[in-house]
Structure formats: structure tokens, C-alpha cells
Amino acid sequence: MASVSFSLLTAATTTSTAQVQGTVARNLRPAYDILVRPPGSTTPLEASKGLVRDNYLSGIFGGITLQQYAQILKIPGVQLAAPIAMIGYVLQGVQIPIDVTNVLTPAASQVLTLTDNRTTDRGLTRFPPSSIGYVYVTDDPLQSQALKPGTSITVTPTTVIESTEVLPNGQKVTVCPSYFHVPNLTSPFADYQAQNGYCWSRRDLTANAGPVQLPPGHVGGYLDVVLPFLVAAIDPVAEQQLVGLGNAVTSGRYLRPTDSAVAIGAQPIPGSLAPHLQVPVLATTNPFVDDTDQITVSRLPAAAVALLHQGLLPDQLAAALAKETPIPAERVTLTAQEAYQQILQQLSNSAPLVDAYWTSGPTTYRQLSGGDLAPLPVTNSNSVWTSSVLSNGFEAAPIDSTDLGFRQLNEQLRTNTSPQLLTLHAVGEFDPSKLPGFSALSQVPLETYYPPQVTGADAASQKALGNQPLLPNANMAGYLQQPPLILTTLSALPAFEQDFPTVNATAPISVVRVRVGGLHGSVRQQLAQIGQVAAAIRQATGLDVDITAGSSPTTETIALPAGSDGRPALTLNESWVRKAVALVILNAVDGKSLALFVLILIVCGFFLANAAFAAVRARRTEIGVLRCLGWPRRMIFMFILGEVMLTGLVAGILGTGVSALLIALLRLEVPWWRVGLVIPVAMLLAGLSGLVPALLAAHAQPLDAVAPAVRAPRRPHPVRHIAGLALVNLGRAPARAALAAAALAVGIAALTVLLALNLAFDQGVVGSALGGFVANQVRAVDYLSASLAIVLGAASVADVLYINLRERASEFAVLTAVGWRRGHVARVAIGEGLGIGLAGSLGGAVLGLAVVAILLGPDLSLIAAPAAAAFVAGIVVTIVAASIVAATLQRLPLAATLAED
Amino acid sequence: MAARDSKSSHPSRGDHQGLGVSLTAVSKTYRSGVGESVQAVDAVTLDIPPGQSLAITGRSGSGKSTLLHLIGAMDVPDEGRITIDGMNIARLRDSERAALRRRIGFVFQRFHLLPALTALDNVLAPVIPYRTDFDKVTRARDLLGAVGLADRVKHLPSQLSGGEQQRVAIARALINHPGIVLADEPTGNLDTHTGAEIVAVLDRLRIERGLTLLVATHDASIAASCDRTLVLSDGRIVSDSD
Ligand SMILES: Nc1ncnc2c1ncn2[C@@H]1O[C@H](COP(=O)(O)OP(=O)(O)OP(=O)(O)O)[C@@H](O)[C@H]1O
Ligand SMILES: [Mg+2]
């Protein structure tokens, strides 16, 4: 039995170790092995916890020079070095037509208002409604001032452009006034769009067409949607090799290394852009932006028409209209995704000019007492939205920017002196979901293409988010940063440098992701080779280097404070990367497997020793007779030892057979030499454990050996109850009881150590996806080994108990004969078992505690539970074993047993 | 623990009435090894009135012990019917059988004392799991006194002579106020003088307490001192002095 357990456990341990190694090896290499970041970009938090944050690209806009990049490429072992140069956010806007035709009444003249309600963060953030203008529809003829050919106007800050309406009575009134220049605003978020008037005469419905035409015969207004887009430059070749970006292109073409800004001269077409530099870009099909606009179309009472005819200034009119009570008539919902599709179209045709862009700083965290990370809010002044081009003085900042921010924004303003303006021109589109997936166990953040993975960490947050992940939005200072949505080439960088002198021209690259080539050997060897390359990069460039090979995703809990527009505080799980997980796991598995092996050896050895002792004791009379017959000690010693070793051999052969069968059945992967090792090990163990009893037997006095094995105590104690009798009985064979208790103690100690080791192992490796997976993988062996440790301990107890009771069978028969019930007799037997169980379990737990304390340090939280569990297991198992033995007592033939003695 | 099991009926202190035993065509065959069988008790029919002392004699192997074991409910007959005090002992549950055994005192040829217990505790052993309506220790001491061992109370069996051990066994057999005492060669391991003493003790106690006494013996003098003598041969009654 011991040898079966031994070989089985060894097999199982080996198999699970091999499995773990396989798992680790399979998940060793993520998309890239080494992450190189500018010096100082590793936060203290990352450094102290061995983590790489999810949003590691955020806040890094350059910092690595092209020369450093070239150095990295030259380092031996670097198979691939893919740079990302984060340029910044550009704002791209589009006008979305809001068709109000269906809402019109038969009235001759009517005024409708358009109000935008923007929501984001899965609807949790609701920005205050903002008027985006009014629609005026009349049966009267309208004449737009702008359309009057050959007119020249002198523009002053208060110049107003208006249309002229001819009333049915022939009177002319001016309607739809607008300032030629929007007056200077005090805030980029001022509600100036309320002045937008869209005026339509039913006589000529093409009179006021916007940039995107409404269908012929339809009337309406326009919603300006402005979204930020993160632009980054990549090396198309390296990126293709790293993630196969080119394979994710869904329309147009992939970037070419030679793609750079193209100068577009003056176009003969009127209304087209002035000469500009066209930057070729690859745009994502999915902006990963969670914003929704709900536009309410409302009818204003008839009195509003009269207001329009009063010839008010644009701001006066807007204020007057705002006082009228709107009657909501229709709601139109527009998602950022829909708006983005329009922007994409724009990008592939004629994109707006890029006159400013923004970079954002990293988030800083405060670590809460529970270990959660709380990002620190940051205030950005309105001046970051300053415009050098737009007449109102501000860029069209998305309203999302009014919400709480966690990043410092930095505006890069185009210098007026540069000769050419920039536009972005999409040569193709790519779908990030078409990128090859990497193992979830070793995925490293791929924010180049994916948004951060953030989900609710507690029930309240999950419910608030509707069980969906939190996504970035149009707030560039928000906690979550969108992935670069627009990619260009490193060759296009000079165009930015020319237009934006503040750009980091000397060190444009933000991060370099390195893959190491020519790896060979074991997981450890491969990791060592990657480590060498990483060290070489650090030495050559002085940059921050993180080894991402052998890392695994881990979850950090983020305590996001409440937003300023309704979003409650959220507790979020964010997927970070824990480095060097592979090595930790390998070390833990190796350590555990060794510990397990030693424990198994000890438990099995003890079991065999116990059996040998019992066998020798049972043979006392026989041995005594042999001694009396004049056998020399040496002969008796050899006789006993030979017998024990023969038992070992038989057990070994049996064990090998059973193990081979089980290995075949369970499909364990075990080298056959290991199974073959079982026989010699079993014999050796048997020999070693038989040594002491054989010596004892050989040196026993002949009469000692003949004397009964069970002796009466020297000092009698009064016995008045069953428990007392059990105790006295234990005292009669103290050595044997002690041996059984010791065997149990070793089993229980082994169990304690095992449980503690498992706990420590779990604590050491979990906290990463790979670790969790591996911990589950080895769980079966943990259970197997733990239960075998208990079973062997219990078998020792049962063994001793059985021999003990057998030898005293006549005593139990007498007790039955004098009127005890079988239950009473059984209680004596169980009481004896319980005594051994208590002593063994207690001793084992204490011994286990001591061993664990030595191995793992006196960490009570780690030790107490396993010891208690092992103790309880020991008691339970001995009671079961004793009950089984006691049950055999029930079948004693009374008369025969009494006659035997 | 023992207290809970005390509900079973117990002979009261004043119940010194002997029990009658009746056997009807009782047979017991032992099968040993390959088909060989020994008819240890062969169609024995026997009626023992309460308070009688009966000596069972016969050569070694004639079936004396087997007969006593059957009467003591330590073995079951293959055939026939045994009643004690009118109660058929064949169909008894464990608790009823235990209760019956407490109304029977058994004295073994090889004493069968518990070596770990003192003389006193050995006498007490039968009542350890039970609550009694008498004071156990006082009664045990009295009984040890009655068999002449008042000064050996704290001795272990190993510290007592064979005769003394057998007296402890007799005291033990009497702790439960039995109505019948079965003694299987109580003097077999003792010298003649000691044997005679033991028999005297047994007989005195029998008369004092009105017990029924069954003694298996080779000793003719013991047989002579009994009310009635039975001779067995090959498991059959070949002579009955009654
Ligand atoms: N458990 C047993 N198994 C087989 N045969 C048995 C058993 N017990 C007794 N016998 C046989 O039954 C017969 C009667 O035995 P028993 O012990 O009753 O004789 P006895 O008259 O008591 O003898 P002794 O005077 O030697 O004690 C014998 O032949 C014996 O061998
Ligand atoms: Mg006999």
C-alpha cells in the first residue's frame, strides 16, 4: 500500500509538474518579450509590485531617440523592435444633419429648437442639456445675404449676417441673424451654438444646405460632433511582424514605410482647402468611445415666429427663444460610433485641418489601505483649449472635458509661421478585432489597438455599468485613455515637427516593444536569454526595460472617484501585467514537488517501519522460541530483516503493477524508470525500517520474547468507566501506541505541511491569470497527496489498533461474556483509537507547524488553518479506522476466543 | 457514558432466587477442517431446577465446556432449545443477550481476569458500563471479602496466585446478583487443596444466595459435593444421578 501510494504520488507529482511546465512554456511568450520605455516612466508603484500598468502608453509622448532605437536594433538577440511614437490627440468634427421634416405642422411659419443631451460612461454621466440652435421654416420666400452675388461686407466684431424674409403682406423682415465672427467666449464650453439658426423657405428647400445634405425636400439643422483621436506613428514593417497589423486592414491599404506627408498644392476647385500637408494614416474602424447624443426636437409656440421677425441680434434672439416653452416632438439618438463613421469618410476624403493637438499626462495613484488604487483628480484650465485659428478663441472642446479629469492636458498649438497646414488622410482602415488573439494567460497590454480592460469590481459597480466594461470617452483627461485610433508612419513625423515646433523632435518614440530571437532550451534558459537581451538594452540605452515574457495579466482594483456629472464612484478591475510570473511559478512548483517527494518518502517509510515493528512484535513468541532453540542473534537479525525486505519486494512489485495500471488508466506522463524505481525504493525503505525491530528482536532475551506482548501496567489506576479502560489498555503497550501515534503524527504533519505549502503556493502564484490557471492545474495532485497522507496515517493507526485488539481478543470476549453489550466493547476499541488519534493528530499538527514555520516563516495566517484542518482530519480518520477495527471485534466467536487463550 | 445504558433491568439486591435451566434435545456440532465434524453436544435434554448444584463430569473432550457455553449464551446450539427462567435464549437481541448474561455468572478454567485491572476493578468490570441500584465498589469489596481476598483488593492479577485469581473470578461472577453460576473447571488449574477451597467458597455462596450452580469438573470430590452429577460422553448424557 505504501509503495503504491509512493509510486502513484511520485507519478502524479511529476505529471503535474510537467503539466505546469508545459503550461508555463506555452504561455511564456506574449506578443513581445521586452517593453522599453523612456527613462523614469516606470512608476514607483510598478517598480515595487513588479507590475506593468494597463495604460502604460498613456502619458508617454516621446522620450526615446531614434538613435536609441537604432541601438536597440543592433543588440544581438533582438529579432524585432517595434516602436510607437505617440503624437497626441487631434479633434475631428463632423456635422450630423438632424432631419425635422416629420415634425413640421401645417402652420405657415414655425420655429423648432434642437437640444443635445450627451451621456457617457454607460449612461452614468449625463451632461447638462445644451441648445444646438433653432430651425425656422416658413412659406415665405427667404433670401440669404451670403448668397447675394457681388456683395462685399466690411467685417467688424459685431457684423451680423442675416436672411431676408418677404412676409405675405410684402413687408421685408430680417431673420436668422448670425455674427460673422462668433464673439470671443469666456469658456470653450459656453452655449454659443444656441445662436445657430437654420432657416428654410418651403418655396426653395435647398436654400440653407449644410455640409452633409439633407435629402431633397427635407428640412432640419445640424449637430456638430467633435471627438478626440489619438494619433501615433509606427513602423509598418515592425508592426506587421509583431502583430500582423496589415492583416487587420479592412479597406484601403496598409501603411508603407515610405508613406510620409504629401504636399498638396492649391486646388482649382473653389471651396477646397488651401495648400496643405497631407499625412497618410491608417484609421481604426472602432473608436472604442462610449458617448451618446440624444437630440430633442421641440416645437416653440407661435409667438416665437414673432420674436424671429423682430430683427434681434443673434445672442438676443437666442436668449428670447430660450424663454419660450418648448414642446418636445421628436428624439434622435446618435452614438459616437455612428458619428465616427462619418468622420472616417471625411478622413478618406478631405479632412479638416489640424491646427492643434494635445498630449495627456499619466495618472498618478494613491494606494488605499486595502490595496486599491485611487487615481488622483487633476484640473485642467480652460486655456488648454485655446485656439490660434478659430475666431472665438477656443477649440471646439467636447463637453466631456468638463467632467472630472485624471490627466494633465498639454496643448500643442500650430505656429502661425509654418507655411503649410496639416490634414490627415486615411489610406486605409483596420479592424482591431481582426488582430490575432494572444493567450489570455500571457496577454500583455496591447493598447496600440485595444482600449484598457476595465470592469466593475463589486456588485454595485457592475450593476451601475450594466455588466459592461467601462470605455474611454471624449474626455482626453479621463481615467481611461483610448488606444491610438489613427496610425501613421515614423516617416510622417517631420510634418508634425514642422508644423508644431513644440513636438519632441529629438526623441519622438514613446515605447519600443522587443521580441527576442534564437531562443532555445528550457523555460528558465529562454527567460535567461531574454533577460540578457533586456540587460543589454538597458546598458546600451539607459532606458527603462521591463521583461514581459513570462508575465501574466493580473487584476488591480481601481477606486474611481465620482464624476462631476452624475457618475457614482466606481470600484473597477483593471487588467495589469505581473512580470516574472513564469519564474515564480516554476520555482514554486519545483519547490513544492521536492517537498512533496520528501514528505511522501517520510510518510511511506514510517508506514513501513510501523508495519515491520508490528510484524516483529507479533512474532515475539516465535522469535523467542528460535532463541531458546539456540539460533544465534545474527541469524535472527538476518531472518527478520530478510523477511521485512521480502515484504518490501512484494509490496514494491505490487505497487509497480498497480501504479502502471493507474498511470495507464489516468494517462499520467511518467518516465518508466521512475516507476521501476519503486521496487528498489520499497525494498530499501522496508530494510531501513526493519533494521530497528530486527535489532531489537535479535537482542531480546529469550524469555522476554516469550513473555506476552501485552503487559500489565506497573502502577494500576482505578478503572470505573469505558474511557478509563481504553486509556489503561493504551498504557499496556505504550511503545506500540506511541509508534502508531507517531505514524499518524507524521501523516498529519505531512498533511499540515502540504496544506500550508499549497496555501503558500497559491498565494505566491495567484494574482495573475497564469498563476490561477496553474494553481488549478496542480489542485488534483494536492488533493491526492493530502488524502494519501491521511490514509497512510490512518492505516498505521488501524494496523496497530487491529494487532492490539487481536491480541486482547479474549479480554473483549470476557467482557462480552460478563454482560457487556457489543456497543460497549466497540467503545473501548474506538476510545483506544481516539487516544492514538488525539495524540498523533496533536503531535502531527505541532510538528507540521514547526516544519512550516521553518520552511515558510512563522506566518500564522498561513499556518493555523492547515494545522487545524490536518488535526481535525486526523481525528476523524482515526475514529473511522477504529470503528472499522471495532466492527471486526463484533464478529468474535466468544466460546472459541475464550478457549483459544 | 455508562449511565445512559442503565435502563436495562437489573436484579435487585434482594433477588437471591436461583434460575431454572431447561435443555431440550440440544445438539452442537463443530466442523473442523475438511469435512471432519465433531458432535460436541448430542441431543442433550436436561432440566435443572432453581437452586440446584449440578456437577458435569466426563472425559476430556466429552462436551462439558460446550454445554456450559451453550447455556451461557456464548455459543448457539445447532438444534434444540435452551430456556433459562423460562426464557428461550436462542432469539435474543444484543441488549437482551447482554442482560441475560448479567443474570449468569461465569467462572472460567483459565480465570480470564483483565490483566490491566486490579482485583477490585476486575470484580467491577461487568458493571462498568451500567448504572446499578447498589453501590458497585462497596459490593465488590464485600464480594472480595466473601471470597477471602479483603487484603488483595489493589493487587493486579499478575500479583495473585492461581487460587486467588480464581476467587477474584468468582467474585466477578457474583457482582450482578446472578441467579445461576456456570463454572468451567474452576479448579482445573489449581492444586487439590486450593481447588477444594474454591469449591467450598462456591458452595457456600450458592447456599447463601440460593443460586443455581453448574460446575464442569474432573474432580470426583467436587462432584460428590453437588446435589446432582451428570456424566457426559461424546456429547451425550450417559449418567444422571438425579
Ligand atoms: N471451537 C471448536 N472447534 C472445533 N471443535 C471444537 C471446538 N470446541 C470444542 N471442540 C470439540 O468439541 C468436543 C467437545 O469439547 P469440549 O471443550 O466441550 O470438551 P470438554 O469436555 O470441555 O473437554 P476438557 O475436559 O478437555 O475441557 C471436543 O472434541 C473438541 O475437540
Ligand atoms: Mg472443557
PDB file of C-alpha atoms in Angstrom, chain B residues 102-192:
ATOM      1  CA  ARG B 102     -25.679 -10.344  33.615  1.00  0.00           C
ATOM      2  CA  ARG B 103     -28.027 -12.806  35.333  1.00  0.00           C
ATOM      3  CA  ILE B 104     -25.457 -15.541  34.767  1.00  0.00           C
ATOM      4  CA  GLY B 105     -22.087 -15.655  36.480  1.00  0.00           C
ATOM      5  CA  PHE B 106     -19.347 -17.382  34.569  1.00  0.00           C
ATOM      6  CA  VAL B 107     -16.196 -18.777  36.097  1.00  0.00           C
ATOM      7  CA  PHE B 108     -13.572 -19.864  33.608  1.00  0.00           C
ATOM      8  CA  GLN B 109     -10.979 -22.574  33.924  1.00  0.00           C
ATOM      9  CA  ARG B 110      -8.278 -20.074  32.948  1.00  0.00           C
ATOM     10  CA  PHE B 111      -9.749 -17.310  35.158  1.00  0.00           C
ATOM     11  CA  HIS B 112      -9.723 -14.766  32.302  1.00  0.00           C
ATOM     12  CA  LEU B 113      -9.106 -11.788  34.516  1.00  0.00           C
ATOM     13  CA  LEU B 114      -8.262  -8.499  32.786  1.00  0.00           C
ATOM     14  CA  PRO B 115      -4.534  -8.207  33.453  1.00  0.00           C
ATOM     15  CA  ALA B 116      -4.555  -4.400  33.462  1.00  0.00           C
ATOM     16  CA  LEU B 117      -7.119  -4.132  36.222  1.00  0.00           C
ATOM     17  CA  THR B 118      -6.780  -4.588  39.940  1.00  0.00           C
ATOM     18  CA  ALA B 119      -8.686  -7.333  41.716  1.00  0.00           C
ATOM     19  CA  LEU B 120     -11.306  -4.781  42.683  1.00  0.00           C
ATOM     20  CA  ASP B 121     -11.657  -3.397  39.177  1.00  0.00           C
ATOM     21  CA  ASN B 122     -11.843  -6.909  37.759  1.00  0.00           C
ATOM     22  CA  VAL B 123     -14.780  -7.633  40.035  1.00  0.00           C
ATOM     23  CA  LEU B 124     -16.292  -4.319  38.960  1.00  0.00           C
ATOM     24  CA  ALA B 125     -15.660  -4.868  35.253  1.00  0.00           C
ATOM     25  CA  PRO B 126     -19.081  -6.369  34.385  1.00  0.00           C
ATOM     26  CA  VAL B 127     -20.907  -3.312  35.713  1.00  0.00           C
ATOM     27  CA  ILE B 128     -18.589  -0.605  34.335  1.00  0.00           C
ATOM     28  CA  PRO B 129     -20.977   0.375  31.510  1.00  0.00           C
ATOM     29  CA  TYR B 130     -24.110   0.169  33.661  1.00  0.00           C
ATOM     30  CA  ARG B 131     -25.765   2.018  36.463  1.00  0.00           C
ATOM     31  CA  THR B 132     -26.751  -0.277  39.329  1.00  0.00           C
ATOM     32  CA  ASP B 133     -29.105   0.072  42.269  1.00  0.00           C
ATOM     33  CA  PHE B 134     -26.312  -0.978  44.579  1.00  0.00           C
ATOM     34  CA  ASP B 135     -23.055   0.735  45.318  1.00  0.00           C
ATOM     35  CA  LYS B 136     -20.651  -1.010  42.974  1.00  0.00           C
ATOM     36  CA  VAL B 137     -17.437  -0.520  44.902  1.00  0.00           C
ATOM     37  CA  THR B 138     -18.912  -1.488  48.250  1.00  0.00           C
ATOM     38  CA  ARG B 139     -20.405  -4.630  46.757  1.00  0.00           C
ATOM     39  CA  ALA B 140     -17.150  -5.510  45.005  1.00  0.00           C
ATOM     40  CA  ARG B 141     -15.246  -5.113  48.239  1.00  0.00           C
ATOM     41  CA  ASP B 142     -17.862  -7.221  50.064  1.00  0.00           C
ATOM     42  CA  LEU B 143     -17.578  -9.948  47.461  1.00  0.00           C
ATOM     43  CA  LEU B 144     -13.783  -9.927  47.621  1.00  0.00           C
ATOM     44  CA  GLY B 145     -14.157 -10.174  51.383  1.00  0.00           C
ATOM     45  CA  ALA B 146     -16.575 -13.069  50.949  1.00  0.00           C
ATOM     46  CA  VAL B 147     -14.011 -14.983  48.868  1.00  0.00           C
ATOM     47  CA  GLY B 148     -11.337 -14.128  51.420  1.00  0.00           C
ATOM     48  CA  LEU B 149      -9.431 -11.534  49.490  1.00  0.00           C
ATOM     49  CA  ALA B 150     -10.184  -8.411  51.520  1.00  0.00           C
ATOM     50  CA  ASP B 151      -6.463  -7.671  51.688  1.00  0.00           C
ATOM     51  CA  ARG B 152      -5.790  -8.194  47.970  1.00  0.00           C
ATOM     52  CA  VAL B 153      -8.120  -5.527  46.627  1.00  0.00           C
ATOM     53  CA  LYS B 154      -5.461  -3.414  44.910  1.00  0.00           C
ATOM     54  CA  HIS B 155      -3.449  -6.304  43.522  1.00  0.00           C
ATOM     55  CA  LEU B 156      -3.110  -6.964  39.837  1.00  0.00           C
ATOM     56  CA  PRO B 157      -3.870 -10.489  38.566  1.00  0.00           C
ATOM     57  CA  SER B 158      -0.151 -10.963  37.911  1.00  0.00           C
ATOM     58  CA  GLN B 159       0.460 -10.331  41.581  1.00  0.00           C
ATOM     59  CA  LEU B 160      -2.034 -13.002  42.670  1.00  0.00           C
ATOM     60  CA  SER B 161      -1.718 -16.751  42.915  1.00  0.00           C
ATOM     61  CA  GLY B 162      -3.850 -19.006  40.751  1.00  0.00           C
ATOM     62  CA  GLY B 163      -6.274 -19.733  43.566  1.00  0.00           C
ATOM     63  CA  GLU B 164      -6.553 -16.072  44.404  1.00  0.00           C
ATOM     64  CA  GLN B 165      -7.193 -15.241  40.752  1.00  0.00           C
ATOM     65  CA  GLN B 166      -9.947 -17.804  40.604  1.00  0.00           C
ATOM     66  CA  ARG B 167     -11.518 -16.323  43.695  1.00  0.00           C
ATOM     67  CA  VAL B 168     -11.463 -12.914  42.060  1.00  0.00           C
ATOM     68  CA  ALA B 169     -13.156 -14.548  39.089  1.00  0.00           C
ATOM     69  CA  ILE B 170     -15.828 -15.976  41.368  1.00  0.00           C
ATOM     70  CA  ALA B 171     -16.380 -12.580  42.981  1.00  0.00           C
ATOM     71  CA  ARG B 172     -16.661 -11.097  39.498  1.00  0.00           C
ATOM     72  CA  ALA B 173     -19.211 -13.732  38.548  1.00  0.00           C
ATOM     73  CA  LEU B 174     -21.338 -12.678  41.504  1.00  0.00           C
ATOM     74  CA  ILE B 175     -21.215  -8.874  41.114  1.00  0.00           C
ATOM     75  CA  ASN B 176     -24.534  -8.758  39.257  1.00  0.00           C
ATOM     76  CA  HIS B 177     -26.502 -10.897  41.764  1.00  0.00           C
ATOM     77  CA  PRO B 178     -26.735 -13.715  39.223  1.00  0.00           C
ATOM     78  CA  GLY B 179     -29.355 -16.406  39.515  1.00  0.00           C
ATOM     79  CA  ILE B 180     -27.045 -19.017  38.120  1.00  0.00           C
ATOM     80  CA  VAL B 181     -23.304 -19.568  38.143  1.00  0.00           C
ATOM     81  CA  LEU B 182     -21.578 -21.562  35.437  1.00  0.00           C
ATOM     82  CA  ALA B 183     -18.126 -22.713  36.418  1.00  0.00           C
ATOM     83  CA  ASP B 184     -15.988 -24.476  33.839  1.00  0.00           C
ATOM     84  CA  GLU B 185     -13.373 -26.484  35.671  1.00  0.00           C
ATOM     85  CA  PRO B 186     -12.828 -23.742  38.255  1.00  0.00           C
ATOM     86  CA  THR B 187     -10.206 -25.838  39.935  1.00  0.00           C
ATOM     87  CA  GLY B 188      -8.577 -27.280  36.867  1.00  0.00           C
ATOM     88  CA  ASN B 189      -5.517 -25.071  37.097  1.00  0.00           C
ATOM     89  CA  LEU B 190      -5.197 -25.330  40.855  1.00  0.00           C
ATOM     90  CA  ASP B 191      -3.717 -27.800  43.280  1.00  0.00           C
ATOM     91  CA  THR B 192      -6.107 -30.114  45.104  1.00  0.00           C
TER      92      THR B 192
END
